[in-house]
mmCIF file of C-alpha atoms and ligand atoms in Angstrom:
data_model
loop_
_atom_site.group_PDB
_atom_site.id
_atom_site.type_symbol
_atom_site.label_atom_id
_atom_site.label_comp_id
_atom_site.label_asym_id
_atom_site.label_seq_id
_atom_site.Cartn_x
_atom_site.Cartn_y
_atom_site.Cartn_z
ATOM 1 C CA MET A 1 -52.418 71.437 60.119
ATOM 2 C CA HIS A 2 -53.442 75.412 60.183
ATOM 3 C CA ALA A 3 -51.747 77.311 57.333
ATOM 4 C CA ILE A 4 -51.143 81.255 58.490
ATOM 5 C CA ILE A 5 -50.294 83.719 54.464
ATOM 6 C CA GLY A 6 -48.613 86.095 55.766
ATOM 7 C CA GLY A 7 -48.773 89.209 53.970
ATOM 8 C CA SER A 8 -46.471 92.692 53.220
ATOM 9 C CA GLY A 9 -45.368 93.264 57.133
ATOM 10 C CA LEU A 10 -45.585 90.522 58.672
ATOM 11 C CA ALA A 11 -42.884 88.394 56.449
ATOM 12 C CA LYS A 12 -42.197 86.338 59.599
ATOM 13 C CA LEU A 13 -44.041 85.127 62.571
ATOM 14 C CA ALA A 14 -41.824 86.046 65.044
ATOM 15 C CA ASP A 15 -44.918 83.879 67.519
ATOM 16 C CA LEU A 16 -43.375 80.772 65.628
ATOM 17 C CA LYS A 17 -41.572 78.422 67.237
ATOM 18 C CA LEU A 18 -40.156 77.038 63.777
ATOM 19 C CA GLU A 19 -39.110 73.853 63.556
ATOM 20 C CA ARG A 20 -38.105 73.507 59.676
ATOM 21 C CA ARG A 21 -38.068 75.124 56.058
ATOM 22 C CA GLU A 22 -39.468 73.324 53.145
ATOM 23 C CA VAL A 23 -38.622 74.142 49.704
ATOM 24 C CA VAL A 24 -42.163 72.435 47.719
ATOM 25 C CA ARG A 25 -41.812 72.010 44.170
ATOM 26 C CA THR A 26 -45.239 72.117 42.003
ATOM 27 C CA PRO A 27 -46.636 70.967 38.854
ATOM 28 C CA PHE A 28 -47.556 74.507 38.632
ATOM 29 C CA GLY A 29 -43.607 76.033 39.258
ATOM 30 C CA ASP A 30 -42.216 77.059 42.914
ATOM 31 C CA PRO A 31 -44.070 79.498 45.689
ATOM 32 C CA SER A 32 -43.108 82.284 46.807
ATOM 33 C CA CYS A 33 -40.944 80.625 49.801
ATOM 34 C CA ALA A 34 -40.474 77.208 51.192
ATOM 35 C CA LEU A 35 -42.145 77.279 54.084
ATOM 36 C CA SER A 36 -42.803 77.487 57.897
ATOM 37 C CA PHE A 37 -43.243 75.066 59.630
ATOM 38 C CA GLY A 38 -43.586 74.656 63.469
ATOM 39 C CA THR A 39 -46.266 75.762 66.677
ATOM 40 C CA ILE A 40 -47.456 78.984 68.152
ATOM 41 C CA ASP A 41 -48.881 77.964 71.922
ATOM 42 C CA GLY A 42 -47.958 74.052 71.061
ATOM 43 C CA VAL A 43 -50.456 74.521 68.305
ATOM 44 C CA ASP A 44 -49.055 72.783 64.300
ATOM 45 C CA VAL A 45 -48.638 75.437 61.742
ATOM 46 C CA VAL A 46 -47.396 76.769 58.306
ATOM 47 C CA PHE A 47 -46.635 79.535 57.363
ATOM 48 C CA LEU A 48 -46.158 81.560 53.941
ATOM 49 C CA ALA A 49 -44.595 84.530 53.033
ATOM 50 C CA ARG A 50 -46.863 85.656 50.199
ATOM 51 C CA HIS A 51 -44.138 87.852 48.563
ATOM 52 C CA GLY A 52 -41.631 85.890 49.505
ATOM 53 C CA TYR A 53 -39.083 86.186 52.987
ATOM 54 C CA GLY A 54 -37.138 89.125 51.051
ATOM 55 C CA HIS A 55 -40.151 90.941 50.169
ATOM 56 C CA THR A 56 -39.498 90.851 45.907
ATOM 57 C CA ILE A 57 -42.443 89.762 44.398
ATOM 58 C CA ALA A 58 -45.236 92.108 43.240
ATOM 59 C CA PRO A 59 -48.474 91.018 43.670
ATOM 60 C CA HIS A 60 -49.369 90.260 39.845
ATOM 61 C CA GLN A 61 -46.290 88.304 40.095
ATOM 62 C CA ILE A 62 -47.160 85.900 42.974
ATOM 63 C CA ASN A 63 -47.637 82.991 41.520
ATOM 64 C CA TYR A 64 -50.069 81.562 43.913
ATOM 65 C CA ARG A 65 -51.348 78.408 42.660
ATOM 66 C CA ALA A 66 -47.709 76.742 43.492
ATOM 67 C CA ASN A 67 -48.881 78.258 47.067
ATOM 68 C CA LEU A 68 -51.296 76.960 47.553
ATOM 69 C CA TRP A 69 -51.270 73.682 46.216
ATOM 70 C CA ALA A 70 -47.814 73.741 48.457
ATOM 71 C CA LEU A 71 -49.542 73.742 51.281
ATOM 72 C CA HIS A 72 -52.580 71.055 50.896
ATOM 73 C CA HIS A 73 -49.790 69.635 49.813
ATOM 74 C CA VAL A 74 -48.265 69.492 52.721
ATOM 75 C CA GLY A 75 -51.681 68.517 54.508
ATOM 76 C CA ALA A 76 -52.653 72.089 55.872
ATOM 77 C CA THR A 77 -56.465 71.594 56.483
ATOM 78 C CA GLU A 78 -57.033 75.487 56.219
ATOM 79 C CA VAL A 79 -55.771 79.056 55.710
ATOM 80 C CA MET A 80 -55.753 82.151 57.701
ATOM 81 C CA ALA A 81 -54.108 84.932 55.578
ATOM 82 C CA VAL A 82 -53.908 87.829 56.175
ATOM 83 C CA ALA A 83 -53.505 91.653 53.739
ATOM 84 C CA THR A 84 -52.891 94.521 53.789
ATOM 85 C CA VAL A 85 -55.412 96.420 52.491
ATOM 86 C CA GLY A 86 -56.675 100.702 51.961
ATOM 87 C CA GLY A 87 -59.767 101.696 53.366
ATOM 88 C CA ILE A 88 -62.217 102.762 51.375
ATOM 89 C CA ARG A 89 -66.096 102.309 54.065
ATOM 90 C CA GLU A 90 -65.607 105.229 56.587
ATOM 91 C CA ASP A 91 -65.214 102.876 59.343
ATOM 92 C CA CYS A 92 -62.719 101.682 57.796
ATOM 93 C CA GLY A 93 -59.854 103.789 58.552
ATOM 94 C CA PRO A 94 -55.812 103.491 58.456
ATOM 95 C CA GLY A 95 -55.526 100.558 61.494
ATOM 96 C CA THR A 96 -58.662 98.864 61.420
ATOM 97 C CA LEU A 97 -58.344 95.181 61.475
ATOM 98 C CA VAL A 98 -61.334 93.762 58.864
ATOM 99 C CA VAL A 99 -62.970 89.954 59.002
ATOM 100 C CA PRO A 100 -64.054 90.361 54.997
ATOM 101 C CA ASP A 101 -67.064 88.770 54.059
ATOM 102 C CA GLN A 102 -67.518 88.854 49.675
ATOM 103 C CA ILE A 103 -64.937 90.239 47.121
ATOM 104 C CA VAL A 104 -65.146 92.227 44.043
ATOM 105 C CA ASP A 105 -61.835 91.064 41.456
ATOM 106 C CA TYR A 106 -61.093 93.742 38.664
ATOM 107 C CA THR A 107 -57.429 91.834 39.031
ATOM 108 C CA HIS A 108 -56.812 90.767 35.297
ATOM 109 C CA GLY A 109 -53.856 87.879 33.317
ATOM 110 C CA ARG A 110 -53.088 85.462 36.669
ATOM 111 C CA LYS A 111 -53.164 82.308 36.696
ATOM 112 C CA SER A 112 -56.710 81.569 38.648
ATOM 113 C CA THR A 113 -57.546 77.861 37.867
ATOM 114 C CA PHE A 114 -56.374 74.868 38.151
ATOM 115 C CA PHE A 115 -58.859 73.843 36.393
ATOM 116 C CA GLU A 116 -57.161 74.649 33.012
ATOM 117 C CA GLY A 117 -55.551 72.351 29.867
ATOM 118 C CA PRO A 118 -55.894 69.262 27.725
ATOM 119 C CA ASP A 119 -56.633 66.646 31.324
ATOM 120 C CA ASN A 120 -58.838 68.860 32.962
ATOM 121 C CA PRO A 121 -62.100 68.844 32.404
ATOM 122 C CA VAL A 122 -64.111 71.973 32.931
ATOM 123 C CA THR A 123 -64.996 72.773 36.155
ATOM 124 C CA HIS A 124 -66.801 75.574 37.223
ATOM 125 C CA VAL A 125 -66.969 75.960 41.194
ATOM 126 C CA ASP A 126 -69.347 77.875 43.721
ATOM 127 C CA PHE A 127 -67.937 80.876 45.122
ATOM 128 C CA THR A 128 -71.033 82.692 46.482
ATOM 129 C CA GLN A 129 -69.642 82.944 49.839
ATOM 130 C CA PRO A 130 -66.013 83.578 48.984
ATOM 131 C CA TYR A 131 -64.781 82.959 52.319
ATOM 132 C CA ALA A 132 -65.117 80.623 55.297
ATOM 133 C CA GLU A 133 -67.988 82.084 57.408
ATOM 134 C CA PRO A 134 -65.777 78.934 60.356
ATOM 135 C CA ILE A 135 -62.671 79.969 59.204
ATOM 136 C CA ARG A 136 -64.726 83.885 60.103
ATOM 137 C CA GLU A 137 -66.438 83.458 62.896
ATOM 138 C CA ARG A 138 -62.695 81.622 64.600
ATOM 139 C CA LEU A 139 -61.281 85.001 63.420
ATOM 140 C CA LEU A 140 -63.581 87.487 65.046
ATOM 141 C CA ARG A 141 -63.730 84.831 68.304
ATOM 142 C CA GLY A 142 -59.864 85.355 68.452
ATOM 143 C CA ALA A 143 -60.378 89.093 68.050
ATOM 144 C CA ALA A 144 -62.577 89.059 70.505
ATOM 145 C CA ALA A 145 -60.294 86.672 73.157
ATOM 146 C CA ALA A 146 -57.538 89.342 72.163
ATOM 147 C CA GLY A 147 -59.226 92.454 73.040
ATOM 148 C CA GLU A 148 -58.543 93.697 69.284
ATOM 149 C CA ALA A 149 -60.958 95.497 68.064
ATOM 150 C CA VAL A 150 -61.493 94.341 64.877
ATOM 151 C CA LEU A 151 -65.370 94.389 61.965
ATOM 152 C CA ALA A 152 -66.982 92.027 60.722
ATOM 153 C CA GLY A 153 -68.148 91.924 56.913
ATOM 154 C CA ALA A 154 -66.629 94.304 54.186
ATOM 155 C CA CYS A 155 -66.312 93.740 50.602
ATOM 156 C CA TYR A 156 -62.248 93.502 49.484
ATOM 157 C CA GLY A 157 -62.448 94.660 45.965
ATOM 158 C CA CYS A 158 -58.739 93.063 44.189
ATOM 159 C CA THR A 159 -57.130 95.324 41.973
ATOM 160 C CA GLN A 160 -53.823 93.852 39.453
ATOM 161 C CA GLY A 161 -51.027 96.175 41.108
ATOM 162 C CA PRO A 162 -48.244 97.756 41.976
ATOM 163 C CA ARG A 163 -49.407 100.748 41.196
ATOM 164 C CA LEU A 164 -52.151 102.440 43.872
ATOM 165 C CA GLU A 165 -55.424 103.211 42.464
ATOM 166 C CA THR A 166 -56.418 107.157 41.167
ATOM 167 C CA ALA A 167 -58.497 107.976 42.707
ATOM 168 C CA ALA A 168 -62.074 108.179 39.808
ATOM 169 C CA GLU A 169 -60.951 104.432 40.235
ATOM 170 C CA ILE A 170 -62.116 104.543 44.038
ATOM 171 C CA ARG A 171 -64.863 106.392 43.565
ATOM 172 C CA ARG A 172 -65.741 103.240 41.093
ATOM 173 C CA MET A 173 -65.056 101.006 43.590
ATOM 174 C CA GLU A 174 -66.631 102.266 45.655
ATOM 175 C CA ARG A 175 -70.285 102.298 43.570
ATOM 176 C CA ASP A 176 -69.313 98.967 43.511
ATOM 177 C CA GLY A 177 -69.898 98.151 46.745
ATOM 178 C CA CYS A 178 -66.176 97.168 47.931
ATOM 179 C CA ASP A 179 -65.197 99.022 51.197
ATOM 180 C CA LEU A 180 -61.313 97.594 50.781
ATOM 181 C CA VAL A 181 -59.364 97.593 48.369
ATOM 182 C CA GLY A 182 -56.114 95.110 47.924
ATOM 183 C CA MET A 183 -53.713 93.870 45.530
ATOM 184 C CA THR A 184 -53.695 89.850 46.515
ATOM 185 C CA GLY A 185 -56.708 88.681 48.196
ATOM 186 C CA MET A 186 -57.561 87.220 44.233
ATOM 187 C CA PRO A 187 -56.465 84.549 42.698
ATOM 188 C CA GLU A 188 -55.386 83.715 46.408
ATOM 189 C CA ALA A 189 -59.277 82.918 46.872
ATOM 190 C CA VAL A 190 -60.272 80.900 44.486
ATOM 191 C CA LEU A 191 -57.658 78.930 44.535
ATOM 192 C CA ALA A 192 -58.645 77.563 48.224
ATOM 193 C CA ARG A 193 -61.748 77.079 47.336
ATOM 194 C CA GLU A 194 -61.242 75.146 43.716
ATOM 195 C CA LEU A 195 -58.699 72.305 46.592
ATOM 196 C CA SER A 196 -61.490 72.607 48.930
ATOM 197 C CA LEU A 197 -59.275 74.309 51.940
ATOM 198 C CA PRO A 198 -61.308 75.899 53.638
ATOM 199 C CA TYR A 199 -59.524 80.122 54.040
ATOM 200 C CA ALA A 200 -60.198 83.424 54.793
ATOM 201 C CA VAL A 201 -58.303 86.776 54.976
ATOM 202 C CA LEU A 202 -57.418 89.059 58.294
ATOM 203 C CA ALA A 203 -57.353 92.286 56.105
ATOM 204 C CA VAL A 204 -54.789 95.432 58.212
ATOM 205 C CA VAL A 205 -55.803 98.556 56.680
ATOM 206 C CA ALA A 206 -53.064 100.283 55.789
ATOM 207 C CA ASN A 207 -54.164 103.712 54.211
ATOM 208 C CA HIS A 208 -57.423 105.504 53.273
ATOM 209 C CA ALA A 209 -57.613 104.937 49.779
ATOM 210 C CA ALA A 210 -56.851 106.714 47.460
ATOM 211 C CA GLY A 211 -58.612 110.157 47.111
ATOM 212 C CA LEU A 212 -60.097 109.116 50.671
ATOM 213 C CA GLY A 213 -59.348 110.967 53.735
ATOM 214 C CA ASP A 214 -55.671 112.035 54.512
ATOM 215 C CA SER A 215 -55.282 110.228 50.988
ATOM 216 C CA ARG A 216 -57.492 112.657 49.263
ATOM 217 C CA GLN A 217 -53.807 114.554 48.025
ATOM 218 C CA ALA A 218 -51.819 111.601 47.752
ATOM 219 C CA ILE A 219 -50.893 108.415 49.765
ATOM 220 C CA SER A 220 -47.664 108.355 52.014
ATOM 221 C CA ILE A 221 -46.175 105.365 51.515
ATOM 222 C CA GLU A 222 -44.386 107.141 54.722
ATOM 223 C CA ALA A 223 -47.668 107.213 56.227
ATOM 224 C CA MET A 224 -48.366 103.356 55.989
ATOM 225 C CA GLY A 225 -45.507 101.899 57.249
ATOM 226 C CA ALA A 226 -46.034 103.248 60.573
ATOM 227 C CA VAL A 227 -49.605 101.902 60.132
ATOM 228 C CA MET A 228 -48.900 98.850 59.888
ATOM 229 C CA GLU A 229 -46.139 97.749 62.724
ATOM 230 C CA ALA A 230 -48.298 98.643 64.570
ATOM 231 C CA ALA A 231 -51.520 97.274 63.558
ATOM 232 C CA MET A 232 -49.828 93.862 62.154
ATOM 233 C CA LEU A 233 -48.949 93.022 65.785
ATOM 234 C CA ARG A 234 -52.416 93.675 66.921
ATOM 235 C CA ALA A 235 -52.760 90.883 63.801
ATOM 236 C CA ARG A 236 -50.903 88.595 65.258
ATOM 237 C CA ARG A 237 -52.261 88.719 68.655
ATOM 238 C CA VAL A 238 -56.218 87.897 66.224
ATOM 239 C CA LEU A 239 -53.669 84.659 64.834
ATOM 240 C CA ALA A 240 -52.411 83.116 67.889
ATOM 241 C CA ALA A 241 -55.640 84.192 69.400
ATOM 242 C CA SER A 242 -57.779 82.326 66.407
ATOM 243 C CA LEU A 243 -54.974 79.275 67.317
ATOM 244 C CA ARG A 244 -55.926 78.626 70.590
ATOM 245 C CA ASP A 245 -59.745 79.000 69.801
ATOM 246 C CA THR A 246 -58.571 76.210 67.322
ATOM 247 C CA GLN A 247 -57.138 73.710 70.287
ATOM 248 C CA SER A 248 -59.805 74.805 72.570
ATOM 249 C CA ALA A 249 -62.767 73.715 69.921
ATOM 250 C CA ALA A 250 -61.754 70.522 69.605
ATOM 251 C CA ALA A 251 -61.102 70.146 73.274
ATOM 252 C CA ARG A 252 -64.822 71.317 73.691
HETATM 253 N N1 LIG B 1 -54.120 100.700 47.488
HETATM 254 C C1 LIG B 1 -54.213 98.575 46.966
HETATM 255 N N2 LIG B 1 -54.137 97.853 48.620
HETATM 256 C C2 LIG B 1 -53.311 98.653 48.357
HETATM 257 C C3 LIG B 1 -54.069 99.478 49.102
HETATM 258 C C4 LIG B 1 -54.214 100.952 48.253
HETATM 259 O O1 LIG B 1 -55.040 101.360 48.788
HETATM 260 N N3 LIG B 1 -52.944 99.659 50.884
HETATM 261 C C5 LIG B 1 -52.435 98.691 51.253
HETATM 262 N N4 LIG B 1 -52.470 97.349 50.068
#
């Protein structure tokens, strides 16, 4: 079964034919919300709203472990996650859709592993390629099928939030090789990896990162809202087409 994690601007999946909701409890606490089960174009999907259905959970307060554990527990075999980001690289302006291929993690204090505690041997997962290539490729094929332009390949820098960055922090991230900046990409990606759940992200650029383009003086939260509304519609089309791609791949 396919799991979709929705971020800001995607607390509900309009295209999801909802069949049931299920509250899942986990050894790591409660997920952000009840899981929604249903179908999109006949494909089975489980959906989770990362910030809760009312968008009340800040990025640093999300229980990423419970979220990923719950999806795995109910039988998800892969995850497509949607994430809102700021654009650093010049071609990543507001409204751009991107399937990143790398991560730099600037977060701190988040619970970022399942492998801890007295009964757990220390385990180091390989994370050289943080996203699952087959899921990335499917998102890119879905985008092509839906006729939506999507950039392939970018480095996602994950900051702690919930505040936005300073201009100097963005300049540093640019020097570090980051193309996008968001607050929720980690530890979500590594926890999926620890569970051997293939995982990839469809990033939606809401704004120029701090100090860049029209965010030179400040980031306009209002402008972000308008951009997101249009861009999320396109992101949903990409997701639906990616799911259809799964189905046709299974039939091949
Ligand atoms: N920075 C961090 N996270 C974000 C941004 C940003 O500029 N825009 C949307 N999410």
